[in-house]
Coordinates of C-alpha atoms and ligand atoms in Angstrom, one line a residue:
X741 CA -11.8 26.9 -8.3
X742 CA -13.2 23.2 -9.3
X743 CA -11.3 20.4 -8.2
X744 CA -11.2 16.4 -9.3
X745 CA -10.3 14.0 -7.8
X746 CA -9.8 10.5 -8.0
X747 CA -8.3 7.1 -6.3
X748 CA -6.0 4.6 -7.9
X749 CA -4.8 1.1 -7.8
X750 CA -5.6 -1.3 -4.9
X751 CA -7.5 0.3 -2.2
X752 CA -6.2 0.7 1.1
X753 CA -7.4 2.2 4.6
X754 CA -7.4 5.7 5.0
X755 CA -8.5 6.8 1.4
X756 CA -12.2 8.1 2.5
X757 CA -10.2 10.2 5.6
X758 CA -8.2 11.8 2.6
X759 CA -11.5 12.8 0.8
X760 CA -13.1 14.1 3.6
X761 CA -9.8 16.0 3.9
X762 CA -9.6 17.5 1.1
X763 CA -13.1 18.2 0.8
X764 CA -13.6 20.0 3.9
X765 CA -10.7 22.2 2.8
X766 CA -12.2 22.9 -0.2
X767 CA -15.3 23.8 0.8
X768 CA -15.2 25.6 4.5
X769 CA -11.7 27.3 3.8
X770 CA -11.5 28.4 0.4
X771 CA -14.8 28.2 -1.3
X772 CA -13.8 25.9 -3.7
X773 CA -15.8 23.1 -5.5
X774 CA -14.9 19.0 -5.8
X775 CA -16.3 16.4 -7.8
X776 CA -14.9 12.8 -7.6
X777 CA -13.7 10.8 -10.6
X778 CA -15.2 7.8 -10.1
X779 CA -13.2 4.1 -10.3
X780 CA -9.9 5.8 -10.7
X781 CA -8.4 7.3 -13.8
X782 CA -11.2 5.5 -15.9
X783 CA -14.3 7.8 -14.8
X784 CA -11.8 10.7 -15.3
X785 CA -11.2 9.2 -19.3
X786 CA -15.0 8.2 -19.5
X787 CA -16.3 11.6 -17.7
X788 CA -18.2 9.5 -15.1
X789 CA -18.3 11.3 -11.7
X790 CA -20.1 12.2 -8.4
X791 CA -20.2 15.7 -6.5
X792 CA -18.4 15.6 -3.1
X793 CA -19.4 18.3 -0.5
X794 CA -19.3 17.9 3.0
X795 CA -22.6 16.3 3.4
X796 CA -21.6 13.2 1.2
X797 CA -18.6 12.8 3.4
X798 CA -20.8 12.4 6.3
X799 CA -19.1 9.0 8.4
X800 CA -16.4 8.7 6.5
X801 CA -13.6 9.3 8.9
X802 CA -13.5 5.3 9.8
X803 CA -14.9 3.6 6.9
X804 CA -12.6 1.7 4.9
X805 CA -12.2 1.1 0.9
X806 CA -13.5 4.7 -1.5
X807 CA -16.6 5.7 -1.8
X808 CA -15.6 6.8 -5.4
X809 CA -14.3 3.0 -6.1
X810 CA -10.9 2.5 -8.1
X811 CA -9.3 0.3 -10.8
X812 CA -5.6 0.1 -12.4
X813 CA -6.9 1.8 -15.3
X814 CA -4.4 4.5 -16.3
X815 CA -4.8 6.8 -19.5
X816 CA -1.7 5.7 -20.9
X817 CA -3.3 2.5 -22.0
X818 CA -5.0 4.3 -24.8
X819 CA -4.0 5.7 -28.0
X820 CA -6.3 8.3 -26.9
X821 CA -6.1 8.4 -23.0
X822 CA -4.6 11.5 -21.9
X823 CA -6.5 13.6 -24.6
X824 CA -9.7 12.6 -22.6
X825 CA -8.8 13.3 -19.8
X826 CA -8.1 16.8 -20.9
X827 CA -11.7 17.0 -22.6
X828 CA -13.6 15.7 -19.8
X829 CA -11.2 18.2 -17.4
X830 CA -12.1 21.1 -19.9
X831 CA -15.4 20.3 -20.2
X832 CA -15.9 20.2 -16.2
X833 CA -13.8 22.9 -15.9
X834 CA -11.5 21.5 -13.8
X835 CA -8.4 23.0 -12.4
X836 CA -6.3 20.9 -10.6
X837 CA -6.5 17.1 -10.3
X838 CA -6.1 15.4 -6.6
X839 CA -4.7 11.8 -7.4
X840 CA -4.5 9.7 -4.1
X841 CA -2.7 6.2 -5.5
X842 CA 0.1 4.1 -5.3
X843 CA 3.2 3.6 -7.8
X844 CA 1.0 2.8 -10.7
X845 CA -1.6 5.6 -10.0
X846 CA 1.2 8.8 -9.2
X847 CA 3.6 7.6 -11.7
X848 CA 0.7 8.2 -14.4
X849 CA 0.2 11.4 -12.7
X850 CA 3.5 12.6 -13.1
X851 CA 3.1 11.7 -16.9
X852 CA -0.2 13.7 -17.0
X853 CA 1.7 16.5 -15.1
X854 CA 4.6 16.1 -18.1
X855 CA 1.7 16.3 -20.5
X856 CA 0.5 19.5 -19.2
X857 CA -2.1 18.2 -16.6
X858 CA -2.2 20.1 -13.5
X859 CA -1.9 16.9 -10.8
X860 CA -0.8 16.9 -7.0
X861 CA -0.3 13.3 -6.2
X862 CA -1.3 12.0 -2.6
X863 CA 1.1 8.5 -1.9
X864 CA -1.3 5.8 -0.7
X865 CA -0.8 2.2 -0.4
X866 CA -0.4 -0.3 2.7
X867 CA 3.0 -1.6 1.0
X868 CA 4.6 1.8 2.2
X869 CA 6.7 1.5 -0.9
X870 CA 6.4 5.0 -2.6
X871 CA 9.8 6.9 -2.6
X872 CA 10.0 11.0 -1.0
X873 CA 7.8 10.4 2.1
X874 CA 8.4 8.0 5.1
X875 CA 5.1 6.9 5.2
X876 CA 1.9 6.1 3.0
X877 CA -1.1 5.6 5.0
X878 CA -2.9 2.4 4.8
X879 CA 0.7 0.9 6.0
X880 CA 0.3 1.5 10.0
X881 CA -3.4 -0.3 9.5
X882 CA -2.2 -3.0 7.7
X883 CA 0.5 -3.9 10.0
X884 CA -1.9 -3.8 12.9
X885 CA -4.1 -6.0 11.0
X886 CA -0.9 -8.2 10.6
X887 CA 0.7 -8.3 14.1
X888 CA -3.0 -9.0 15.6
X889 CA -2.9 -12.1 13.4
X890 CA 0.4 -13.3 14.8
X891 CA -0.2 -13.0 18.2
X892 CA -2.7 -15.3 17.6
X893 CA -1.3 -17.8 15.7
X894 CA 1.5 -18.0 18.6
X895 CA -0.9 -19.3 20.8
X896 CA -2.5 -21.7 19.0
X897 CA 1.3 -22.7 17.3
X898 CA 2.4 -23.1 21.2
X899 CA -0.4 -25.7 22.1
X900 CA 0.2 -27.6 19.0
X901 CA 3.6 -26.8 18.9
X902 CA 3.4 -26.3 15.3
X903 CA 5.4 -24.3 12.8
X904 CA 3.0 -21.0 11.6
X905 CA 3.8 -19.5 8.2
X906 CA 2.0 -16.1 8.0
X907 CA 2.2 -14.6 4.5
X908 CA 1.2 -10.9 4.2
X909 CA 1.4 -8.7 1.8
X910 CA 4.3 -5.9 0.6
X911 CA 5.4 -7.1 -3.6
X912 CA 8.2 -5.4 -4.2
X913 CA 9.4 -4.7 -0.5
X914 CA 9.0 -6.3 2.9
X915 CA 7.7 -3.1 5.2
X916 CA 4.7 -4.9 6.1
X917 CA 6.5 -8.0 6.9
X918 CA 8.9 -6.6 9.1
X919 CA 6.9 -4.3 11.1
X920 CA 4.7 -7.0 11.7
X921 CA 7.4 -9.7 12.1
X922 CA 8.9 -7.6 15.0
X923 CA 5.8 -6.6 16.6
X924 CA 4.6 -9.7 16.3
X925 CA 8.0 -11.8 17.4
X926 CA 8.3 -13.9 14.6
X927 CA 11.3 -16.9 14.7
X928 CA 12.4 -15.7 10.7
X929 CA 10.5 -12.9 8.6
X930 CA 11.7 -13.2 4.5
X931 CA 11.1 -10.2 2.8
X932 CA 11.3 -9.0 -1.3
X933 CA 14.8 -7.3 -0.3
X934 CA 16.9 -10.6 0.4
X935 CA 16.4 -13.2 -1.4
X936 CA 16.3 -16.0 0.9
X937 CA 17.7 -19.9 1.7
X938 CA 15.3 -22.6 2.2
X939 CA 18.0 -24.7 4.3
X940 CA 19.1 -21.4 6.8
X941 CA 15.5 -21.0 7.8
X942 CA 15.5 -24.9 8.5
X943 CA 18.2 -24.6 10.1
X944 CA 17.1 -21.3 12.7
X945 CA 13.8 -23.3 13.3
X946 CA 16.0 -26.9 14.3
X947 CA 18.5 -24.5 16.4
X948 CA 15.3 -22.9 18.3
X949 CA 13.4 -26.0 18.8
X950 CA 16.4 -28.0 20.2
X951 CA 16.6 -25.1 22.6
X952 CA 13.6 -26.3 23.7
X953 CA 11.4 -24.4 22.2
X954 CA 8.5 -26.3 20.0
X955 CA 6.8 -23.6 18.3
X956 CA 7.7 -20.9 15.9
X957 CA 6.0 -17.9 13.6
X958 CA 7.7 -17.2 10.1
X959 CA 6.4 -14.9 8.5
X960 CA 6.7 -14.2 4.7
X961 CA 6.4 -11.4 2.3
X962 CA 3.8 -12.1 -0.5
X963 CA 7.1 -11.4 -2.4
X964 CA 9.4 -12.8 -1.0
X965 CA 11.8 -15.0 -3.3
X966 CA 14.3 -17.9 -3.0
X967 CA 17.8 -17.2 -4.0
X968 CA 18.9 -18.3 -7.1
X969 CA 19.0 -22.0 -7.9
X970 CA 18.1 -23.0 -4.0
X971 CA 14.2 -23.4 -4.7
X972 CA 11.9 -23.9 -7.6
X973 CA 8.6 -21.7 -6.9
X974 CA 5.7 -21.3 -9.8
X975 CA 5.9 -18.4 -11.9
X976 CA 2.6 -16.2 -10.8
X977 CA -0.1 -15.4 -13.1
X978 CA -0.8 -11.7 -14.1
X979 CA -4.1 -9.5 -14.3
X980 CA -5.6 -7.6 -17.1
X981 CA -3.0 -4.8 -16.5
X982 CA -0.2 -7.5 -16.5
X983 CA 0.1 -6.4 -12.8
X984 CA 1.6 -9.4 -11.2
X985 CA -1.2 -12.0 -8.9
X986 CA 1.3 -12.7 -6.0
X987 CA 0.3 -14.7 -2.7
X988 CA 1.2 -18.4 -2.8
X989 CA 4.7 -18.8 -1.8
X990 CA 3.7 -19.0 2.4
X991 CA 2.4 -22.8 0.7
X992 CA 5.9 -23.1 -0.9
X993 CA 8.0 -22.1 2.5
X994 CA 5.4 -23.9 4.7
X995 CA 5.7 -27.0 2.2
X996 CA 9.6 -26.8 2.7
X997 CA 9.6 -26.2 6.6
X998 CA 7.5 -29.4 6.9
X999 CA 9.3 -31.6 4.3
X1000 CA 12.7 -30.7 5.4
X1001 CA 12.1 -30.6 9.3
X1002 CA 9.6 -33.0 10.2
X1003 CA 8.1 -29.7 12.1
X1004 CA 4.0 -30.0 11.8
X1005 CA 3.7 -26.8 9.8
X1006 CA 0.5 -24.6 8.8
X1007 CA -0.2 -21.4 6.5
X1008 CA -2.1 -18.5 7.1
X1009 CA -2.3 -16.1 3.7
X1010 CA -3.6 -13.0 5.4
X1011 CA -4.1 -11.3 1.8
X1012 CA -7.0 -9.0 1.5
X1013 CA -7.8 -9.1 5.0
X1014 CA -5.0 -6.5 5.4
X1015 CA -6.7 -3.4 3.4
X1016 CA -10.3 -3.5 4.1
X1017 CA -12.3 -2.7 7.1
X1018 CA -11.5 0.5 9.2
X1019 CA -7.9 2.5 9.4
X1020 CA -6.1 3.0 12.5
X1021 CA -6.1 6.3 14.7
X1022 CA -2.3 7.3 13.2
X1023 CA -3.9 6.6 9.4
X1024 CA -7.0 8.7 9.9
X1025 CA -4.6 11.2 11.0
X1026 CA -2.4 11.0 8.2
X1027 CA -4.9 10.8 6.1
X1028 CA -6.6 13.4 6.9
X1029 CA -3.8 15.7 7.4
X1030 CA -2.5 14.6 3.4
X1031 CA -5.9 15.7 2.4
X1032 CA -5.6 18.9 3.6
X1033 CA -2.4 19.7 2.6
X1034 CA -2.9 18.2 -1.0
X1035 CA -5.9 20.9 -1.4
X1036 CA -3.9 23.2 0.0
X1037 CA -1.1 22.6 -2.6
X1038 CA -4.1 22.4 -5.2
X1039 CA -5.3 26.1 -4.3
X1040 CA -1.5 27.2 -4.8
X1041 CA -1.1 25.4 -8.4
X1042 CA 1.5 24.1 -7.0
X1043 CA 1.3 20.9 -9.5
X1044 CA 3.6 18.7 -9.9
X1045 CA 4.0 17.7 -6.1
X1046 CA 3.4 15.2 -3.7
X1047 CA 2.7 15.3 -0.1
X1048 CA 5.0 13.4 1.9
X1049 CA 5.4 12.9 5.6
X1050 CA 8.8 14.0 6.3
X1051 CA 10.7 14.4 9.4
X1052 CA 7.1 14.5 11.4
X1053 CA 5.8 17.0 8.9
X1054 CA 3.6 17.2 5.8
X1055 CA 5.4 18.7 3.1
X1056 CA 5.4 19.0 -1.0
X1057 CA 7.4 17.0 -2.9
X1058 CA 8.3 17.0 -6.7
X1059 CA 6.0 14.3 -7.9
X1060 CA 8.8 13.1 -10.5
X1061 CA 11.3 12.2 -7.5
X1062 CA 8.6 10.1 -5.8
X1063 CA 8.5 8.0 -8.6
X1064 CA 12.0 7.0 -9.9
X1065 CA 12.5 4.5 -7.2
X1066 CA 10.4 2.6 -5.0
X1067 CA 11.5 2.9 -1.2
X1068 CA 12.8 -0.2 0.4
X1069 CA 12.8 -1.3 4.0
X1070 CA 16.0 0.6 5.7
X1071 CA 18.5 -2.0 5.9
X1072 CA 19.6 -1.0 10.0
X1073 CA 15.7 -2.3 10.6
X1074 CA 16.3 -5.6 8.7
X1075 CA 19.4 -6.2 10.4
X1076 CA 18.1 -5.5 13.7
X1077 CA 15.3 -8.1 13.0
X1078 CA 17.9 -10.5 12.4
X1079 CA 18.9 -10.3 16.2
X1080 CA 16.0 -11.7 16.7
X1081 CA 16.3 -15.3 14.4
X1082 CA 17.5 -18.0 16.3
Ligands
F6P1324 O1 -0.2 -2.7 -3.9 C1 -0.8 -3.0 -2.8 C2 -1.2 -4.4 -2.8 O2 -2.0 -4.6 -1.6 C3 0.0 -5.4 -2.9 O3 0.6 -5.7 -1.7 C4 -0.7 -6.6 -3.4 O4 0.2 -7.4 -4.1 C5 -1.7 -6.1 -4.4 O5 -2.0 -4.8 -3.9 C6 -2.9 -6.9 -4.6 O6 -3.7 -6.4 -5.6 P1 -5.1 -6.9 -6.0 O7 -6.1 -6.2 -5.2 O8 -5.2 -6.4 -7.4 O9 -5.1 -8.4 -5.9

């Protein structure tokens, strides 16, 4: 059979292991044929794509970002979107569609699957917010990339004895943050889950520091959010695909810590930093073993699912429970991070 596939949304460590996955699959085990949409749904509505073989995925185990590049596009943004996709599937005589994305990306794909495409989603992003598997790859990298950062900044922090405010990514939920807040040791982590109080973190940094310690790490979830009526923060901007710009309030909470303590304060905004370059061992693992499984699912016509890590294993999930709800950071974790706050 002839496979497409294609990657969606922001990009994210561990996407080019998933092609070479599924690729491999394809080719050495069943004979089959891929092709790559390329930049995400929009080569799929515009019938712009590359052949992918086993040769082209030569080195890509470790290399980070897609070699078949991505955008937000989705075909529901035209009149005429998901009846392009279907020519330019017909016309390359495609059978089943890979689609490696986020919450964006496979909820589009479950649409496409409702509209009689035959889609098996792969859940990527380093947010580790999809819902059905316990882990997207691109997360484990990202907080890697995250906790590296913070045990630097304690070292600098501790000869300046400064206040560091590391903001890191993770919109709609704090995984990143907290991972990386607890690997990392951070004084106060505020994540998209609980709204937080300007004054309580004031108050955990002046309890630490009259302990006698003179240096602290907060991290900060890109969005993160005051509770109501406690801080005024600037609404943020959106993209072309009205996706929300986030990154800004670690300024706000640094701002805060410094006006309201008298605690020299600085900001890191980690941002980008956090999904490019190289994905750890346990992501090129996952990766990979996603990409196999998702051709695997393909080659069945089992469409409609997902593969999702679950219970240590790979498994297929219906695509349209993945979707309803976004997966949120597992409240015993949050409240054994709070042990640590002073
Ligand atoms: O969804 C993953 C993510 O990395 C978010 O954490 C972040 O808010 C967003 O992408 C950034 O997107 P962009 O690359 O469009 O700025």
């Amino acid at each position: 059979m002839r496979v497409g596939l294609l990657t969606g949304g922001g990009d994210c460590p561990g996407l080019n292991a998933v092609i070479r996955g599924v690729v491999r699959k394809a080719e050495r085990e069943y004979g089959d044929e891929v092709i790559g949409f390329l930049d995400g749904y929009q080569g799929l509505i515009e019938d712009r794509w590359m052949p992918l073989d086993v040769e082209a995925c030569r080195g890509l185990l470790p290399r980070g970002g897609t070699i078949v590049g991505t955008t937000r596009v989705q075909p529901y943004m035209f009149i005429d979107g998901v009846d392009r996709v279907k020519a330019t599937m017909d016309r390359r005589e495609i059978e089943a569609l890979i689609v490696i994305g986020g919450e964006g990306t496979l909820s589009a794909a479950d649409r496409l699957h409702a509209d009689g495409v035959p889609v098996v989603g792969v859940p990527k992003t380093i947010d580790n917010d999809i819902g059905g598997t316990e882990m997207t790859f691109g997360f484990d990298t990202a907080v890697q990339i995250a906790t590296d950062a913070i045990d630097r900044l304690h070292t600098t922090a501790e000869s300046h004895n400064r206040v560091m405010v590391v903001e890191v990514m993770g919109r709609h939920v704090g995984h990143i943050a907290t991972w990386a807040g607890i690997a990392g040791g951070a004084t106060v982590t505020l994540v998209p889950e609980e709204p937080f109080d300007i004054d309580a973190v004031c108050r955990s940094l002046t309890r630490r520091h009259a302990r006698g310690r003179f240096a602290s790490i907060v991290v900060v979830a890109e969005g993160a959010r005051p509770a109501e009526g406690t801080l005024d923060i600037p609404e943020p901007g959106v993209d072309e695909y009205g996706h929300q710009r986030l990154g800004g309030i670690g300024n706000v909470v640094a701002h805060e810590i410094e006006a309201r303590t008298g605690y020299e304060t600085r900001v890191t905004v980690l941002g980008h930093v956090q999904r490019g370059g190289t994905p750890t061992a346990f992501d090129r693992v996952l990766s990979t073993w996603y990409g196999v499984a998702a051709m695997e699912a393909a080659h069945d016509r089992d469409f409609g699912t997902m593969v999702a890590l679950r219970s240590g294993e790979v498994v297929r999930v219906r695509l349209a429970e993945c979707v309803v709800q976004i997966k949120y950071t597992h409240p015993d974790l949050l409240a054994a991070m709070r042990t640590f706050f002073s």
